[in-house]
Amino acid sequence: MRLAGSLQLVLLLALTSRAAGLNIPLEVEQVPTIITHTPGPIIALPFDNIVTIRCEARGNPPPEYRWTKDGQDFIPPYLTKIKANHTDGTFVLLNKQLVQFQGKYQCYASNKLGTAMTEEIELIVPNVPKFPKETIEPIVVEEGEPIVLKCNPPEGVAPRQIFWMSVDLQHIEQDERVSMGIDGNLYFSNALQNDSRQDYCCHAAFSRIRTIVQKTPMAVVVKSLKPDNESAHSSNSTEALPKRIPSLLLPSGVQTEIVLVKGEELNLECIPEGFPTPKMEWMKMGDKLSTQTKFKNFGKLLTIDAIEESDEGKYMCIAKSSAGETVHYFDVIVEEPPKWLTEPPQSQLTVIGSDVHIKCSVKGKPSPDITWRKNGEIFEDDPLNKRRVLDDTVVLHNALPGDSAVYQCEASNRHGSILANINIMVMNIAPLILTKDYQEYAVVLGGDIIMDCSVFSCPPSTISWAKDDTPETEEGEPFSFLQNGSLQITSAEKDDSGKYVCVARNMEGLSSVTAVLDVKDPTKIIEPPQDVQIISGTTAQLMCQAEYDKSLQGTFEVLWKKDGEEIPLSFEENSRYFVDNGMLQIMNVNLSDQGIYTCIARTNLDEDNATALLTVLDVPDAPKNIEISELKSQRNVRLSWVPGSDHNSSVTEFILEYEESQWEPGRWKELQKVPGNQATAELALHGHLNYQFRVYAVNAIGPGPPSEPTERYKTPPAAPDRNPENIKIQGHLPHQMDISWEPLLPIEHNGPGLEYKVSYRKLGVEDVWREHLVKRHSFAVKNTSTFVPYEIKIQSRNSHGWGPEPKIVTGYSGEDVPSAAPRDVAVEVINTTVLRVSWTPVPHATLRGHLRGYHVHWLRKRSLLNPNKILEERHSLSFPGNRSHAIVPGLKPFSEYRLTVNVFNKKGNGPNSDPVTFNTPEGVPEQVPILTTSNAQKDSILLVWGPPLESNGILTGYLLQFYLINETTLEVVDSQEMNITGADTTQWQLQGLEESSLYRFHLSACTRVGCGPLQAQESSTVTQAHLSPTPAVASVQSSHNCTLSFPSSIPGNSTHPPLVPALLNISSYVSDTFAKISWTAREEQQDSQLYVAYMNNRDGNWRISEAVNTSQSFHVIDGLKPGTVYTVRLVAKRLLDNASIYEDVIQTRVKGVAGQQSNFSTQGWFIGTMCAVALLTLVVLMACFVQRNKGGKYAGTPPSQRQDMFSMDKVKEKEDLHPDVESQGMNDDTFCEYSDSDEKPLKGSSLCSLNGDDAVGDSVSRDSLVDYADGEGEFNEDGSFIGEYSGRKHGRSVSEPSGPSPVTA
């Protein structure tokens, strides 16, 4: 609480209260007060239907009205009613009867306490102005005499304008000799013969009533002073006229007195006559003319718009000519109507027994007479009753209530009168509080508030305030008491809320009212709009969020202003302004929207505002004032311009464009760019062209509109500036050289008659230049020797001269195929699949063209395992450049081959070398395609497998290794191995195994060279209760014509990595840009998760998908590149080193090829052959069934991972005793790539590889590998090797399969 102690406020009304309009509440009886009336004079225009004269007064009792007209009582014909029970003083007069009501009116408003009256209100009803009908005799004068044509215009509603015209409405020309006076008459200082005419007409125009009237035309006849025979030839001659001393046509006499009211216009006019025509001069006697003085009507009229007292005095006009002069004096007197010295007398409220003084202070010239009235009646001096009238003062001694009345003071002189009503109220009354009880006030926190306590009383009251039933309030911060009794609180706080009581006391009694104050939370913008830059044509958003007192929610609103003007918000469709939740959105912003935006959040108590600058960015305006100026020559010009507005985004560059009318009229092309801070450019132009130029500017928003084009600028013709470029020399025929070049552009011709001079001669021998002129851009030199070097040059010329000296280029005449074959072809077998071939290059003279490289062709004639079967498998590789050896990969072990080499150039292949025959050595077998376990007993398991598809030698048997696995730790407990002799053995019953134990089996096929890669499988022996009489074999289908199967997961502890899902029927569908991998999950693993990883074999980067639920049955890999090889893996964890569930190598299709390939499998013979193969090679199909498994659960896991998981140290030692010679391949960069595959599949991928060979031997010497890497074949545009690998291909189709074929193993 901020209130303490006590305080009282006294509303000190002077003993006699004064106010211009005494504000006494109508609840108190009071004299009438005129509050409004019609001021005079009133001019009734002819087209006014009615005239309303108003008079309205207030008083208690309500006043009654009466009117006087010209001092006599007047009863208005049509009174109006503004209140149901009181007569109004306003009356209406109809237009038809106005003439009879013309006069001066006064209104009297009376009640029992007094009468108030108005000043006189004059009603003027003007007649319609017109000239009288009259016959005017012609005015006849002699030459040189003056003429006065009198107009006598009728009176009418001002303003009135007078002018002289002829009958055909031509103005009468006025000058120093002929002019119109302010009285409307037309004055001629002297007459000339050409003044004679019959139609001098005076017109009077009254603009307020839209009326023009015309006087009867007047005739003037001017008699010549010369004989008749001379006057005809000299009607305008003034040479013979006698001089006449000047005199004044207006005014008459020697002196004129002029009396004006201050503020009126002064017009002093002197119109002279005489011959020659006099000139007028003006002066003020004893003083200088006022600076406000103006001269009109050819110096004959002196005017001052608003005359002041300082303009009084004596003025003189002087008319001068060569014949003499005359003068006239004006005595100007300035007077003034009555005016109040300061203000009209004030009404007064006073207590009984006091003295009342009423002073009427006026001024005027002459001095005004003052008349006093009481209630409209003359009030005279009455000393006996102590009622005195002392000139301009009335004194009421010891005033009584009966002295309450309306006193009138009227001051008048000959220029007018003024009247004042003075209400005198003499009374004693107890306090009357006019403020409503329990008035509610609201103020925001920290704001100022004034609580009213309006009191009327006589004598004056003492006013006090108290809060919430506390003692009287003490004045001081934050409370202050105003003179009118109100309480003001500054910087209001929440504690100031409550009830306040105002008490008013005087000798007649007391009164009180209660005020209720509520202090509200202020309105505050919490998220103001931010300065923003917006691109023209987009939508601008300005946010404005505010908090406010929730009790004021009904009055809260958010307004927006732009540059101080409120933004009109409309819900119409074409409106560009929208406000939603405090956000202003400006749609389709344009440059006019740029400015300062103000957000105003307001309630009925307070407001807060915030501003932001909106800057509109737009493309630059078009440059202006494009000018061309020549520099050194007509073909070197400077272009200059004035940049347009950049619209708040700096210009980055100007782009100059040209258009020429000869070759491509109407098409604008870019000529040059210049920086944005530059406004000139020097241009080098082509000859013989008719140019136009234009410029446009570019900023960060974009290019602006182009400028207006320049005038046409024509350049003179000239010789060509350059010669043809990009000269090509080709030999399409052996004995011909074809020369072509890039011709000059049409605009580069520089003139008519363009042609080219082709010059050529043999290089390196004594030869002369042979020259030919051609108009086309190619030329053929015939009958040349094969592949001979030439020097060639081409020069352009036109009818105006030759181009510059051309450059010499070298080329060869036509090529032919090579004529010789490589000699001394020898082969060196490096290992079972790779050899090194060498030869002696052909002599250069036999190439007969540009050397492209060498082709190596080899033919696999037969396998040494089946020498009676002729295979005829043909292959080839290309090796670019001049070389003498190459590395040939991809051979089949244990086979007989024949090899040839030939050289090739651009024209084609040369003859093959003599064939060389060689054999590849025996190698290790391929991996066993399938290994299954079945018929598991408590101490035995049956192993069944398929023989390797390629034995690569004479199969001697198999190496079987098996390991006892601890199912808890997954470590190897025991390991054994055994050799199974007999190439035809495909199953083995293992005995002596431990009951209910997990085993891992590794099986490798062997030849005399060694054993191949192992195939792995896991299985467990069972207890007696779980014996299975028959093996369970899964059926799968694949779009690769291969079948796959995986064993169940190894049971393990929950702390170990998650179990690998067992999937069936894994297949893939490959398109040009995506691949779909499908599978079937076992019932017990429907909710397992796996990840799909894939790698572009060209860049080696792996990508892994998010987790995929096995119940989804498929996953799509998209975003692949057409014609590209990828490796795909299914893995159990999102780690590439985790065990693979499945791994395959796929190749995406090339658009437009797949359909042709897929049709192949629909041929009848093909389907029949496939069915026969399926029936006869069941074992091979079983091998395909698990070829991709690569060791069951751990397929694809690197050896180090398997060692970590199984601790197979002993197993590794045994595997080292049987190295996989074939799997230890050479460096990747030592091999050529095949024409039917970009990448070799990874080890462990599907059996359906491109060639059936997963690796080559590693016995190649390092020198040979380097040699091969140096000449690694020819590369395509994408960097891949161009290899020609012809002959039989084992590659699977990369197109969509015609349908998977189910196979049961």
Tab-separated table of N, CA and C in Angstrom, residues 822-828 835-842 851 853-856 879-888 899 901-903 1264 1267-1268 1270-1271:
chain	number	residue	atom	x	y	z
A	822	PRO	N	52.716	-59.939	-87.311
A	822	PRO	CA	53.809	-60.030	-86.335
A	822	PRO	C	54.550	-61.368	-86.505
A	823	ARG	N	55.838	-61.362	-86.229
A	823	ARG	CA	56.663	-62.553	-86.347
A	823	ARG	C	57.177	-62.975	-84.988
A	824	ASP	N	57.743	-64.159	-84.955
A	824	ASP	CA	58.398	-64.683	-83.746
A	824	ASP	C	57.445	-64.710	-82.554
A	825	VAL	N	56.202	-65.151	-82.789
A	825	VAL	CA	55.234	-65.237	-81.695
A	825	VAL	C	55.637	-66.382	-80.779
A	826	ALA	N	55.722	-66.085	-79.488
A	826	ALA	CA	56.094	-67.106	-78.503
A	826	ALA	C	55.208	-66.937	-77.278
A	827	VAL	N	54.922	-68.063	-76.591
A	827	VAL	CA	54.094	-68.039	-75.389
A	827	VAL	C	54.867	-68.601	-74.222
A	828	GLU	N	54.604	-68.099	-73.035
A	828	GLU	CA	55.176	-68.590	-71.790
A	828	GLU	C	54.030	-68.811	-70.815
A	835	LEU	N	48.997	-66.711	-69.269
A	835	LEU	CA	50.236	-66.904	-70.023
A	835	LEU	C	50.738	-65.558	-70.489
A	836	ARG	N	52.021	-65.544	-70.880
A	836	ARG	CA	52.633	-64.344	-71.428
A	836	ARG	C	52.962	-64.631	-72.885
A	837	VAL	N	52.508	-63.725	-73.766
A	837	VAL	CA	52.750	-63.899	-75.190
A	837	VAL	C	53.651	-62.758	-75.660
A	838	SER	N	54.607	-63.039	-76.531
A	838	SER	CA	55.522	-62.020	-77.065
A	838	SER	C	55.622	-62.192	-78.569
A	839	TRP	N	56.041	-61.114	-79.247
A	839	TRP	CA	56.167	-61.133	-80.701
A	839	TRP	C	57.098	-60.029	-81.144
A	840	THR	N	57.471	-60.081	-82.397
A	840	THR	CA	58.281	-59.026	-83.004
A	840	THR	C	57.349	-58.075	-83.735
A	841	PRO	N	57.342	-56.756	-83.390
A	841	PRO	CA	56.416	-55.827	-84.043
A	841	PRO	C	56.639	-55.766	-85.540
A	842	VAL	N	55.585	-55.413	-86.265
A	842	VAL	CA	55.658	-55.326	-87.728
A	842	VAL	C	56.473	-54.090	-88.104
A	851	LEU	N	49.088	-46.638	-86.137
A	851	LEU	CA	49.057	-47.864	-85.333
A	851	LEU	C	48.058	-47.710	-84.202
A	853	GLY	N	47.164	-50.804	-82.319
A	853	GLY	CA	47.535	-51.806	-81.329
A	853	GLY	C	47.574	-53.191	-81.950
A	854	TYR	N	47.536	-54.209	-81.043
A	854	TYR	CA	47.614	-55.602	-81.469
A	854	TYR	C	46.450	-56.385	-80.884
A	855	HIS	N	45.937	-57.317	-81.681
A	855	HIS	CA	44.922	-58.255	-81.223
A	855	HIS	C	45.600	-59.588	-80.929
A	856	VAL	N	45.258	-60.199	-79.784
A	856	VAL	CA	45.698	-61.560	-79.455
A	856	VAL	C	44.468	-62.445	-79.491
A	879	PHE	N	45.260	-54.961	-77.341
A	879	PHE	CA	46.292	-54.275	-76.575
A	879	PHE	C	46.720	-53.050	-77.375
A	880	PRO	N	46.380	-51.835	-76.895
A	880	PRO	CA	46.659	-50.638	-77.690
A	880	PRO	C	48.134	-50.281	-77.671
A	881	GLY	N	48.507	-49.532	-78.686
A	881	GLY	CA	49.855	-48.997	-78.733
A	881	GLY	C	50.850	-49.945	-79.364
A	882	ASN	N	52.071	-49.419	-79.468
A	882	ASN	CA	53.153	-50.202	-80.060
A	882	ASN	C	53.810	-51.027	-78.956
A	883	ARG	N	53.602	-52.348	-78.957
A	883	ARG	CA	54.107	-53.211	-77.897
A	883	ARG	C	54.559	-54.529	-78.508
A	884	SER	N	55.254	-55.313	-77.695
A	884	SER	CA	55.785	-56.588	-78.199
A	884	SER	C	55.437	-57.751	-77.282
A	885	HIS	N	54.658	-57.553	-76.264
A	885	HIS	CA	54.237	-58.653	-75.402
A	885	HIS	C	52.953	-58.259	-74.689
A	886	ALA	N	52.292	-59.256	-74.087
A	886	ALA	CA	51.054	-59.018	-73.356
A	886	ALA	C	50.798	-60.200	-72.438
A	887	ILE	N	49.995	-59.991	-71.416
A	887	ILE	CA	49.552	-61.030	-70.489
A	887	ILE	C	48.133	-61.416	-70.867
A	888	VAL	N	47.882	-62.711	-71.032
A	888	VAL	CA	46.558	-63.213	-71.413
A	888	VAL	C	46.001	-63.999	-70.227
A	899	LEU	N	47.087	-70.021	-80.566
A	899	LEU	CA	47.129	-68.574	-80.404
A	899	LEU	C	47.735	-67.914	-81.629
A	901	VAL	N	48.464	-63.634	-83.383
A	901	VAL	CA	48.528	-62.196	-83.102
A	901	VAL	C	48.442	-61.444	-84.422
A	902	ASN	N	47.714	-60.288	-84.440
A	902	ASN	CA	47.715	-59.430	-85.626
A	902	ASN	C	47.757	-57.968	-85.183
A	903	VAL	N	48.276	-57.116	-86.061
A	903	VAL	CA	48.331	-55.691	-85.804
A	903	VAL	C	47.102	-55.039	-86.445
A	1264	SER	N	56.724	-59.818	-65.314
A	1264	SER	CA	55.626	-60.029	-66.259
A	1264	SER	C	54.398	-59.231	-65.855
A	1267	ASP	N	54.903	-55.652	-66.799
A	1267	ASP	CA	54.737	-55.466	-68.243
A	1267	ASP	C	53.273	-55.396	-68.608
A	1268	TYR	N	52.533	-56.242	-68.004
A	1268	TYR	CA	51.104	-56.266	-68.352
A	1268	TYR	C	50.387	-55.011	-67.874
A	1270	ASP	N	51.643	-52.122	-67.635
A	1270	ASP	CA	52.002	-50.954	-68.440
A	1270	ASP	C	51.130	-50.826	-69.666
A	1271	GLY	N	50.698	-51.901	-70.200
A	1271	GLY	CA	49.890	-51.862	-71.420
A	1271	GLY	C	48.570	-52.529	-71.203
